[in-house]
Coordinates of C-alpha atoms in Angstrom, one line a residue:
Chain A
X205 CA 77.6 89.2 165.0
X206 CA 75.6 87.5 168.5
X207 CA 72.2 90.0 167.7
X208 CA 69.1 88.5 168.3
X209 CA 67.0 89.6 165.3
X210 CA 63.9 87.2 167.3
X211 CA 62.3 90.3 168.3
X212 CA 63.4 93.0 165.9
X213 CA 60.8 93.4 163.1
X214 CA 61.3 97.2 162.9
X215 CA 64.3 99.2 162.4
X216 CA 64.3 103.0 162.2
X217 CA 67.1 104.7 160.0
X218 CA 68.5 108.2 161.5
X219 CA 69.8 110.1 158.9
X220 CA 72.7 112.4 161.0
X221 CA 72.6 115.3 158.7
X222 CA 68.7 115.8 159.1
X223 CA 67.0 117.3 161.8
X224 CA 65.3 114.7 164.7
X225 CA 61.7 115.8 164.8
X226 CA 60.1 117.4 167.9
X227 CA 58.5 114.4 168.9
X228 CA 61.5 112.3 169.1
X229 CA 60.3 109.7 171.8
X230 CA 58.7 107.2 169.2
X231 CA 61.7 106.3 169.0
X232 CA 60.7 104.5 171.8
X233 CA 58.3 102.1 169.4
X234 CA 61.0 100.9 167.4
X235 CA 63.4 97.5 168.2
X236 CA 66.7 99.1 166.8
X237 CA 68.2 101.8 165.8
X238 CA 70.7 102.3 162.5
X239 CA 72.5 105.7 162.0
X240 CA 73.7 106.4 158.1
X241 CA 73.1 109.0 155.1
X242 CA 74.2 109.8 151.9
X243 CA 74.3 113.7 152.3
X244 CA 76.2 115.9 154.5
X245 CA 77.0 113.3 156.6
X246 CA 80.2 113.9 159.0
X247 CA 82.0 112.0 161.7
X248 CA 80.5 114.5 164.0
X249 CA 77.1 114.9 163.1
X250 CA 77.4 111.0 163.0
X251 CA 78.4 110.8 166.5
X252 CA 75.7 113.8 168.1
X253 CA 72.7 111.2 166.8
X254 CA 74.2 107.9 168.2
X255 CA 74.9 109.4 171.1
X256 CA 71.2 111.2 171.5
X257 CA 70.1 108.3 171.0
X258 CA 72.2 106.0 173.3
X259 CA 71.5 108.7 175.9
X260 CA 67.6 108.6 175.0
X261 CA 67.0 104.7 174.9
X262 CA 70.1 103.0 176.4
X263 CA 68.6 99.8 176.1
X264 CA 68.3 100.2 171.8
X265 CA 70.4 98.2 169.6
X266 CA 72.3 100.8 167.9
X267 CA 74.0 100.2 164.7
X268 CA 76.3 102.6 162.4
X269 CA 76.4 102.1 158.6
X270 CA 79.1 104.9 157.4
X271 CA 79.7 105.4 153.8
X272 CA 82.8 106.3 154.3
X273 CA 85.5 105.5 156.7
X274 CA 85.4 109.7 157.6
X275 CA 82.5 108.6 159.3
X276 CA 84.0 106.4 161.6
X277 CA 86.5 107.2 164.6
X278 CA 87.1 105.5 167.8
X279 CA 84.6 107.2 169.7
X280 CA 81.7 106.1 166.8
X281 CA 82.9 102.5 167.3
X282 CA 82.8 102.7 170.7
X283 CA 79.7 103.9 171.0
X284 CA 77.8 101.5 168.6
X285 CA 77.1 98.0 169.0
X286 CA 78.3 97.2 165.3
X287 CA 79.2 98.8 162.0
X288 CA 77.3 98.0 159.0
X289 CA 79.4 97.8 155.9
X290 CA 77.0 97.2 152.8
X291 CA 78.4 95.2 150.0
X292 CA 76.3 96.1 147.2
X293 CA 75.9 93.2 144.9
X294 CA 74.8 95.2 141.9
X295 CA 77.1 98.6 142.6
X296 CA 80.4 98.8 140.9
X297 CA 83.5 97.0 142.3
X298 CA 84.7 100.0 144.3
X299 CA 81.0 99.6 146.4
X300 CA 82.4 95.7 147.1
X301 CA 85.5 94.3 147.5
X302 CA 87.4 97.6 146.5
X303 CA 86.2 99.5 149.7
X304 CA 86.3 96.8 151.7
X305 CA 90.1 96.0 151.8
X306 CA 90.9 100.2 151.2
X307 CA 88.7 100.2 154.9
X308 CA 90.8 96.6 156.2
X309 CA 94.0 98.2 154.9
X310 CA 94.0 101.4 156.6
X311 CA 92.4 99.5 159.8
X312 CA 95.9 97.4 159.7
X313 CA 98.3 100.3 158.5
X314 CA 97.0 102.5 161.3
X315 CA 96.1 101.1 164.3
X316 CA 96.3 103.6 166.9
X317 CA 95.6 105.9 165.1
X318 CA 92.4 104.3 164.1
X319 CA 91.8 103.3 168.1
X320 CA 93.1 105.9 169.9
X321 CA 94.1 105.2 174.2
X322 CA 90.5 105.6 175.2
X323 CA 89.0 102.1 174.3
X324 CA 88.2 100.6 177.4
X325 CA 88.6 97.0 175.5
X326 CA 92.6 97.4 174.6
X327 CA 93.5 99.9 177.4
X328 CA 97.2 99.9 177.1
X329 CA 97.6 97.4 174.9
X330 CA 97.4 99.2 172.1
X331 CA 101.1 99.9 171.1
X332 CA 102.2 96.3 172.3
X333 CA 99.2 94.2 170.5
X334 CA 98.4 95.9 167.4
X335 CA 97.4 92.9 165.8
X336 CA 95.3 91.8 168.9
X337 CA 93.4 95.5 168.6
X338 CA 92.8 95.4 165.5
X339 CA 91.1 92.2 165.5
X340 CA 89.1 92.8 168.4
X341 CA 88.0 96.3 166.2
X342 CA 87.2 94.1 163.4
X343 CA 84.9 92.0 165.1
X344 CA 82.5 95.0 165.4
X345 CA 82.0 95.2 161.7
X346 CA 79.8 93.0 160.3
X347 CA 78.7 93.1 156.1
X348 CA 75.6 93.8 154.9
X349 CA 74.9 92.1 151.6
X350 CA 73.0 94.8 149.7
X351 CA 71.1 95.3 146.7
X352 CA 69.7 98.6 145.5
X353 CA 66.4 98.7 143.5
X354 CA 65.9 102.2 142.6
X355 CA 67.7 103.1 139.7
X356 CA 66.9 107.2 140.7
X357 CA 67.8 107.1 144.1
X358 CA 70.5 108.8 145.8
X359 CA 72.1 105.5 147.1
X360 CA 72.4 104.3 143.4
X361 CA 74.4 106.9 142.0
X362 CA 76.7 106.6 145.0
X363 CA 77.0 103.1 144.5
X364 CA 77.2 103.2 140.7
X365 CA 74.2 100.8 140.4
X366 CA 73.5 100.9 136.5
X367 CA 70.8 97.8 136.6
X368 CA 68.0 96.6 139.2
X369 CA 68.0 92.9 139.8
X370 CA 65.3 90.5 138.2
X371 CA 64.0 88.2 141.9
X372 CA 65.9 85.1 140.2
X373 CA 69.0 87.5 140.7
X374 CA 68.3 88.9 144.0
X375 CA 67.4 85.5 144.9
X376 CA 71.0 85.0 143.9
X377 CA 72.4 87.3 145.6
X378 CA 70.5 86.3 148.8
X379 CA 71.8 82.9 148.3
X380 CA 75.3 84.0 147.9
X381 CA 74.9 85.5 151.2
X382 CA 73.7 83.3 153.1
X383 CA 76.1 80.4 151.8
X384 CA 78.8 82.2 150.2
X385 CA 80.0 85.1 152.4
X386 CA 78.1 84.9 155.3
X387 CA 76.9 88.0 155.9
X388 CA 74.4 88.4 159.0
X389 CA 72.1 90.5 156.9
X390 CA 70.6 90.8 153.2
X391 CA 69.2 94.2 152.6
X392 CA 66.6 94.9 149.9
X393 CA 66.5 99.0 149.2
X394 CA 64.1 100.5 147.4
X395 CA 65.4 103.8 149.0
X396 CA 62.3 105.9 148.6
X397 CA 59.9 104.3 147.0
X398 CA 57.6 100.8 147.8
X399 CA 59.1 97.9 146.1
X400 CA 56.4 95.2 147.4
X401 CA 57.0 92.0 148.6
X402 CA 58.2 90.0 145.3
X403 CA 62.0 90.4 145.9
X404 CA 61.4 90.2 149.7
X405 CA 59.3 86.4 148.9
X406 CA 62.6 85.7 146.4
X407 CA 65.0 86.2 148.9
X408 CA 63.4 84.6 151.9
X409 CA 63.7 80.9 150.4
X410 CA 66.9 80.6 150.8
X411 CA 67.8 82.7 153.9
X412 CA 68.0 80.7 157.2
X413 CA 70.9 82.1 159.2
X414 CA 70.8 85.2 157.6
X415 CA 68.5 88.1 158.7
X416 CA 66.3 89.6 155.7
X417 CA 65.3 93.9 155.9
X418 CA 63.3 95.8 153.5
X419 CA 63.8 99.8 153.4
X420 CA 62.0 101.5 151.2
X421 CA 59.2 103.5 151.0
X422 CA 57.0 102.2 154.1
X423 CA 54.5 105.0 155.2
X424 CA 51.6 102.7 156.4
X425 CA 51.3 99.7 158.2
X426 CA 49.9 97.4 155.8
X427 CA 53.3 97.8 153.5
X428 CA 54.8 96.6 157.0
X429 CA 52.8 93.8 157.0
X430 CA 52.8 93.1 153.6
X431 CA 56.8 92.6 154.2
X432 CA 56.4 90.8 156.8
X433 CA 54.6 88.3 155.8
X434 CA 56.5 87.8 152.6
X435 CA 59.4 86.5 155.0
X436 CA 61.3 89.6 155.9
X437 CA 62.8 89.2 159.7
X438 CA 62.5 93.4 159.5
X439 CA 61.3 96.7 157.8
X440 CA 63.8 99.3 158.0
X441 CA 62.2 103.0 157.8
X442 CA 63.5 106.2 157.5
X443 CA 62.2 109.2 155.7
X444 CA 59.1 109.7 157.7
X445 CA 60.8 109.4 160.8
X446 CA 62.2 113.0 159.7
X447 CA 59.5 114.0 158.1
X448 CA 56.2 112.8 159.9
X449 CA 56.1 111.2 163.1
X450 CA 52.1 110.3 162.7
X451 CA 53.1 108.7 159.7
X452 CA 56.3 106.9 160.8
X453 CA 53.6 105.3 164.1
X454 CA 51.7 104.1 161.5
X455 CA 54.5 101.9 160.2
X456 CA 55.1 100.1 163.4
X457 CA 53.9 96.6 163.3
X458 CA 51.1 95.8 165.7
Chain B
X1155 CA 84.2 74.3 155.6
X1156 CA 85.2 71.6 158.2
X1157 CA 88.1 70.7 157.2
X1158 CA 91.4 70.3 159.1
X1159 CA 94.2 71.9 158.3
X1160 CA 96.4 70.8 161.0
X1161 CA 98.9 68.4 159.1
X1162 CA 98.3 70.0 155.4
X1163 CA 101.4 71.3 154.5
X1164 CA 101.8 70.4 150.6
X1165 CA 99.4 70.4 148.5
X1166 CA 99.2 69.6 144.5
X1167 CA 96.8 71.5 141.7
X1168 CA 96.5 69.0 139.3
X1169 CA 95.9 70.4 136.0
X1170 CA 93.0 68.0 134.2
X1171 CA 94.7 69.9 131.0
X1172 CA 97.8 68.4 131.2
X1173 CA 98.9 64.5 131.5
X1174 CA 99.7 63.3 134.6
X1175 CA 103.1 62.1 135.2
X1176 CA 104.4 58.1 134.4
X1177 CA 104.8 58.3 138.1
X1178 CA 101.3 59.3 139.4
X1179 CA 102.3 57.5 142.8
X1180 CA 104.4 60.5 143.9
X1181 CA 101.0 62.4 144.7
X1182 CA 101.1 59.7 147.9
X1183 CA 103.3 62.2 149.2
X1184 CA 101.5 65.1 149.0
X1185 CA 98.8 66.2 151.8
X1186 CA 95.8 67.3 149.3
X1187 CA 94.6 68.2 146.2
X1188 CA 92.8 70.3 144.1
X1189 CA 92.0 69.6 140.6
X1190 CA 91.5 73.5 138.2
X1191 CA 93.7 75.0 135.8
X1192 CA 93.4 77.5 133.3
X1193 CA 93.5 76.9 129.6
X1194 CA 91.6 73.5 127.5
X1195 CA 89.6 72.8 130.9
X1196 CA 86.6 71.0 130.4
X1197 CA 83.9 68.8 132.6
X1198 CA 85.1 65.9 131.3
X1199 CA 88.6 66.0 131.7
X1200 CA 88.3 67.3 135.6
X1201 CA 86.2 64.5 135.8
X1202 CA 89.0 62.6 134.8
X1203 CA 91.7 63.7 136.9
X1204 CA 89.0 64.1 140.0
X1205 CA 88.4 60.2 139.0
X1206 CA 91.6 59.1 138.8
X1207 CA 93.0 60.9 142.0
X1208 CA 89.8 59.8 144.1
X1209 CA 90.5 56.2 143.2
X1210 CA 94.3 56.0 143.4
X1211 CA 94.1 57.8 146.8
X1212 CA 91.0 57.6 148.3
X1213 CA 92.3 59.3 151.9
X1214 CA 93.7 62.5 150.0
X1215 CA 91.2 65.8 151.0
X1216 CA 90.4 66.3 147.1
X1217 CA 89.3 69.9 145.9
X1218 CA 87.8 71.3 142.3
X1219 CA 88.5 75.0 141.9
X1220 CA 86.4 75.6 138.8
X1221 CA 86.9 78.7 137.1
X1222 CA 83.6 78.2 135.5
X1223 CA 80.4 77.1 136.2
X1224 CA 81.0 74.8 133.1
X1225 CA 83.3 72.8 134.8
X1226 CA 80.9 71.4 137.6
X1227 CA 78.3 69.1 137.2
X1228 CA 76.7 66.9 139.5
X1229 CA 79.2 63.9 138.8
X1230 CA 82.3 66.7 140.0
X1231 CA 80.4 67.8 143.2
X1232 CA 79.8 64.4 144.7
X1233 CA 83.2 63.4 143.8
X1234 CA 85.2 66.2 145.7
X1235 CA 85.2 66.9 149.3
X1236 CA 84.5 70.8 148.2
X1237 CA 84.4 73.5 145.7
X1238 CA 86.8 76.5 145.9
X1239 CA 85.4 79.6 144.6
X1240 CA 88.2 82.6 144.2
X1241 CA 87.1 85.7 145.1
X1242 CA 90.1 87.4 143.4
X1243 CA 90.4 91.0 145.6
X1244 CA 92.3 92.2 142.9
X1245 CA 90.6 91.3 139.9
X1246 CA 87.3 92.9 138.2
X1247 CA 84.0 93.0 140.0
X1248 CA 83.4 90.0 137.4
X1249 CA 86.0 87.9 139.0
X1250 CA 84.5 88.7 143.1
X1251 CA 80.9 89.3 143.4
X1252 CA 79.6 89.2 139.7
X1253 CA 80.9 85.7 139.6
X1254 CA 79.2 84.7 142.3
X1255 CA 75.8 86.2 142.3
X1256 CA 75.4 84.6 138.8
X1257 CA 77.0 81.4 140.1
X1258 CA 74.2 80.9 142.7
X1259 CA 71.4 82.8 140.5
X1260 CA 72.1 79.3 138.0
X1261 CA 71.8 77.2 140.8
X1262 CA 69.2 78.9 142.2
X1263 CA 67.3 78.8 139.1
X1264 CA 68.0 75.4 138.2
X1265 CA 67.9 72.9 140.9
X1266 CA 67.0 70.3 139.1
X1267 CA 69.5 70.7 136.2
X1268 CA 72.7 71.4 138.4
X1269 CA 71.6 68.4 140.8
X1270 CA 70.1 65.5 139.2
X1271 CA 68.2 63.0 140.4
X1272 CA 71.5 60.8 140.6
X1273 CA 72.9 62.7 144.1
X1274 CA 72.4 60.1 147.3
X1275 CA 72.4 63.2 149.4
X1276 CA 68.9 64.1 148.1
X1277 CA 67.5 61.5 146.1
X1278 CA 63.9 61.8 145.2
X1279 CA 63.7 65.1 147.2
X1280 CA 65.0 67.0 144.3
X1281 CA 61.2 68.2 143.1
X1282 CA 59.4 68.3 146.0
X1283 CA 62.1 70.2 148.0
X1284 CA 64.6 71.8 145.6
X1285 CA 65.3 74.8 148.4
X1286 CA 67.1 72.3 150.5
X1287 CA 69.0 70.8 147.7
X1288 CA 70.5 74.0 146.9
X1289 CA 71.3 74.5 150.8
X1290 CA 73.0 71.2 150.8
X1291 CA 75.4 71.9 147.8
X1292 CA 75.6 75.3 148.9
X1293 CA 77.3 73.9 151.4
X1294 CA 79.8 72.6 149.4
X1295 CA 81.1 75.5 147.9
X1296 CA 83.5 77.2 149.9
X1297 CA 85.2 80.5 148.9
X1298 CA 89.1 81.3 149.0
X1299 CA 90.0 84.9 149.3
X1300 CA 93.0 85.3 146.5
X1301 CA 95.5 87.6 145.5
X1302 CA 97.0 87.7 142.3
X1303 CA 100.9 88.7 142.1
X1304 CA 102.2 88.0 138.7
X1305 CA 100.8 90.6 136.3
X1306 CA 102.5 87.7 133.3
X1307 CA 100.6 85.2 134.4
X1308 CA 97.4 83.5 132.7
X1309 CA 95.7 83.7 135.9
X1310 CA 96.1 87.6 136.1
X1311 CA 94.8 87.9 132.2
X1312 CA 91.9 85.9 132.9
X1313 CA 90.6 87.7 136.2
X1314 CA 91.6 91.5 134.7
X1315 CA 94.1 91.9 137.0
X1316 CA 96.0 94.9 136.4
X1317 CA 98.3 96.0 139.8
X1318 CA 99.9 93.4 142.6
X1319 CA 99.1 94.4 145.9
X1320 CA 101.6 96.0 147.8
X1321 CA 102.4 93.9 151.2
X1322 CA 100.4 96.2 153.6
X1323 CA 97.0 95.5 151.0
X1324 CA 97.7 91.8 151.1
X1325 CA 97.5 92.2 154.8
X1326 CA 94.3 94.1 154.3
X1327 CA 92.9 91.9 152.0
X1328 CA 94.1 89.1 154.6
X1329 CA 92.4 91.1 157.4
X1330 CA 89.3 91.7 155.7
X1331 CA 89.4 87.6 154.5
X1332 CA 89.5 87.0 158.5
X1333 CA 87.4 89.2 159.5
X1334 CA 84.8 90.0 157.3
X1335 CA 83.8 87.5 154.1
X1336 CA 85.0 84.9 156.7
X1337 CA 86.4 83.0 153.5
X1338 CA 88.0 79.5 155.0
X1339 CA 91.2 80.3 152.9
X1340 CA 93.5 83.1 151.8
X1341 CA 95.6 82.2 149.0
X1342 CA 98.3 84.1 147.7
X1343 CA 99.2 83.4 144.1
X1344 CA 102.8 83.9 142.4
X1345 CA 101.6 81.8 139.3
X1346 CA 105.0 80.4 137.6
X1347 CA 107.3 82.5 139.7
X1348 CA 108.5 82.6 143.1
X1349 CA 107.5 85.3 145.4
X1350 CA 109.4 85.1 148.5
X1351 CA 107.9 85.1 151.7
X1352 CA 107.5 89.0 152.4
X1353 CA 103.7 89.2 151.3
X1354 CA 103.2 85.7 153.6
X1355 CA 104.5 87.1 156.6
X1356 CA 102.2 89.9 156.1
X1357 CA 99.1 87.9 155.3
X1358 CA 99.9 85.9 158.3
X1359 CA 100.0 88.4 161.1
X1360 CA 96.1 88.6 160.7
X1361 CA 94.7 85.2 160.1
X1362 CA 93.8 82.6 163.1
X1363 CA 91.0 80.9 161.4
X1364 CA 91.9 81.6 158.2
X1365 CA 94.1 78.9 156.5
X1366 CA 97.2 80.6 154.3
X1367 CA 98.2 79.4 151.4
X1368 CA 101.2 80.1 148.8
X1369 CA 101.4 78.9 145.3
X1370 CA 104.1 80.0 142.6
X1371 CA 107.2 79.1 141.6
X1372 CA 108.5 76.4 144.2
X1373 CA 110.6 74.3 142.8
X1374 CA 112.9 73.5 146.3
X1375 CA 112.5 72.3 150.0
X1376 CA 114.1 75.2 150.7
X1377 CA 111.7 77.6 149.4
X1378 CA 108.9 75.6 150.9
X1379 CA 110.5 75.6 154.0
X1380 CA 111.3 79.2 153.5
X1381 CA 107.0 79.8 153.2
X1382 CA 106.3 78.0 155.4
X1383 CA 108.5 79.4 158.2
X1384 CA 107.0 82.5 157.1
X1385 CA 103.6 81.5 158.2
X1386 CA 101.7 80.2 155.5
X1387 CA 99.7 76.5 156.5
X1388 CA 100.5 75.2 152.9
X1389 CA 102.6 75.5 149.6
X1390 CA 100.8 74.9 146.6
X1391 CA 102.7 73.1 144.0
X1392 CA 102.0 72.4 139.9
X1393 CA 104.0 72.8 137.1
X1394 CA 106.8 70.4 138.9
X1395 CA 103.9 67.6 139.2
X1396 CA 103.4 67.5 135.5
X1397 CA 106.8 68.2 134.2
X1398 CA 109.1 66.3 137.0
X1399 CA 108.4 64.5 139.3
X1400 CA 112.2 64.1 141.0
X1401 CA 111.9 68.5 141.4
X1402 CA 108.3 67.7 142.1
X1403 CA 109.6 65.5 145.4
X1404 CA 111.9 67.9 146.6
X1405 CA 109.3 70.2 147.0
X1406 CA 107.8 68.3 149.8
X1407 CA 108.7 69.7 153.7
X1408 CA 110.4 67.2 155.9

């Protein structure tokens, strides 16, 4: 993954299956762009909001994090600039390694079915280079290493998360990304509700190469900050988005 | 993990549980390695063997694969050229990520304890900056992506294994080994038996800077030939060290 997180310190969350609001152009305030839900989420609603938004700001970094492989096709991949896989340190094994070589598996068992003639990359090579394909198709998913903090939230029943981490452990975890599997990103989720900086503070000691997010909660900009400054490279926010635009302004960094 | 695997073809697992041979010196003909076994394994006695190889053969790229954390101390990191870590894709969540997050939680945590003051790498930087002396042996620890293909085997009882992979999800696992953990090595285990080159050749479609490696069951140039030709970098080879050394010989490729 060759992103350039030096600029990024807020990333807006599109949920597909929810409505963009009227006033869609703050958009134009944020530095990327990732598209992913838990509910109702479908290949094709995935593909209407990357593509509104690839339309609306071509020049976004635009980034796909399906929880599912439904929610991928040849057209989503195409039209991203990766796919986010979370690995969720503290989910069960099926939200790890399990999905991960179910997704590889099928990737390699199925190759044009999975890519399809219309990839400008492969062109007609698709039926004489498989294996080429497929690795250049791989090279657009990157891990996210993942841990979820709110033990009510949606994204920890889907993940089976039965325990929060102590900040020794996400610490842990962080350092087991950044040394360990080399993920590009750690992601700290309090999905819906403000965590504060101590995980975030854990985390950032050991994190050099890797990029550190926050998503959680973030309605004002002194939670932002508050991120920030405890060594996240970026706040990831969501709801409000959907839900208030004059809130979701209010988050953006100065 | 800069290490080069262009002329390792052979390599030996030492088992610091069991003697080594009267004939130690036909380890000169092997290419590497790596010091970990299953049952009676202590500190002390892969101290030993990492001791005794180091000095006999100081050229020979030396490994520990611990399969504890109670197996490494400071005196075992200095002395190996690096740690494998198996990430066992089909094993329990205990024997990937759970592992590992509490592996680098304890060294997280404990800096001092895991290092000691006696490392030359760090010296008396050990208080005053203990967040790059995890980085540095961080560094040491290298993961191996590993499937596990004899459900008989100790090594299969010990990680939970319950089903083989068929040869399409040892490619997956291969693929997602390449392309997503990024692991330096893939290493497909027959433990005791011979496996035949069917799940190598699929394994080896995907990997280019990924090293494969086979263990189980050699016992013949012809079967590491046979692996070999199938596309793996390296055989693994143990029983036949400790129990003959003449089988032990003719295990080695031309």
């Amino acid at each position: 993954m060759s992103f350039d997180w030096g600029n990024v310190t807020h990333i807006t969350k599109v949920d597909p299956a929810k409505e963009f609001p009227d006033d869609a152009s703050v958009l134009g305030h944020t530095d990327a762009v990732i598209v992913g839900g838990s509910d109702g989420v479908t290949e094709e609603n995935c593909l209407d909001a990357i593509e509104r938004v690839r339309s609306e700001f071509p020049n976004l970094p635009l980034f796909q994090e399906p929880n599912s492989s439904d929610h991928v096709s040849k057209e989503t991949i195409e039209a991203v600039d990766y796919l986010l896989v979370p690995a969720v340190y503290n989910g069960d094994k099926g939200n790890f390694v399990g999905k991960h070589v179910d997704f590889f598996t099928e990737i390699g068992a199925k190759p044009d079915e999975m890519i399809g003639s219309g990839v400008p990359l492969v062109g007609g090579l698709v039926a004489s280079k498989g294996r080429e394909v497929v690795a250049e198709l791989a090279e657009k998913v990157v891990g996210e290493g993942y841990v979820i903090q709110n033990l009510d939230s949606k994204a920890a029943a889907e993940t089976n998360v039965e325990t929060t981490f102590t900040p020794e452990e996400v610490a842990g975890a962080a350092l087991a990304t950044e040394s360990f599997y080399q993920f590009p990103m750690f992601y700290i989720e309090y999905s819906g509700t403000y965590g504060g900086p101590e995980d975030v503070a854990a985390a950032a000691q050991y994190l050099d190469d890797t990029a550190l997010v926050y998503g959680g909660g973030i309605k004002r900009r002194q939670q932002t900050d508050e991120i920030l400054d405890a060594g996240a490279d970026a706040v990831i926010v969501g709801d409000c988005f959907h839900e208030d635009t004059e809130r979701y302004r209010q988050t953006i960094p100065a």
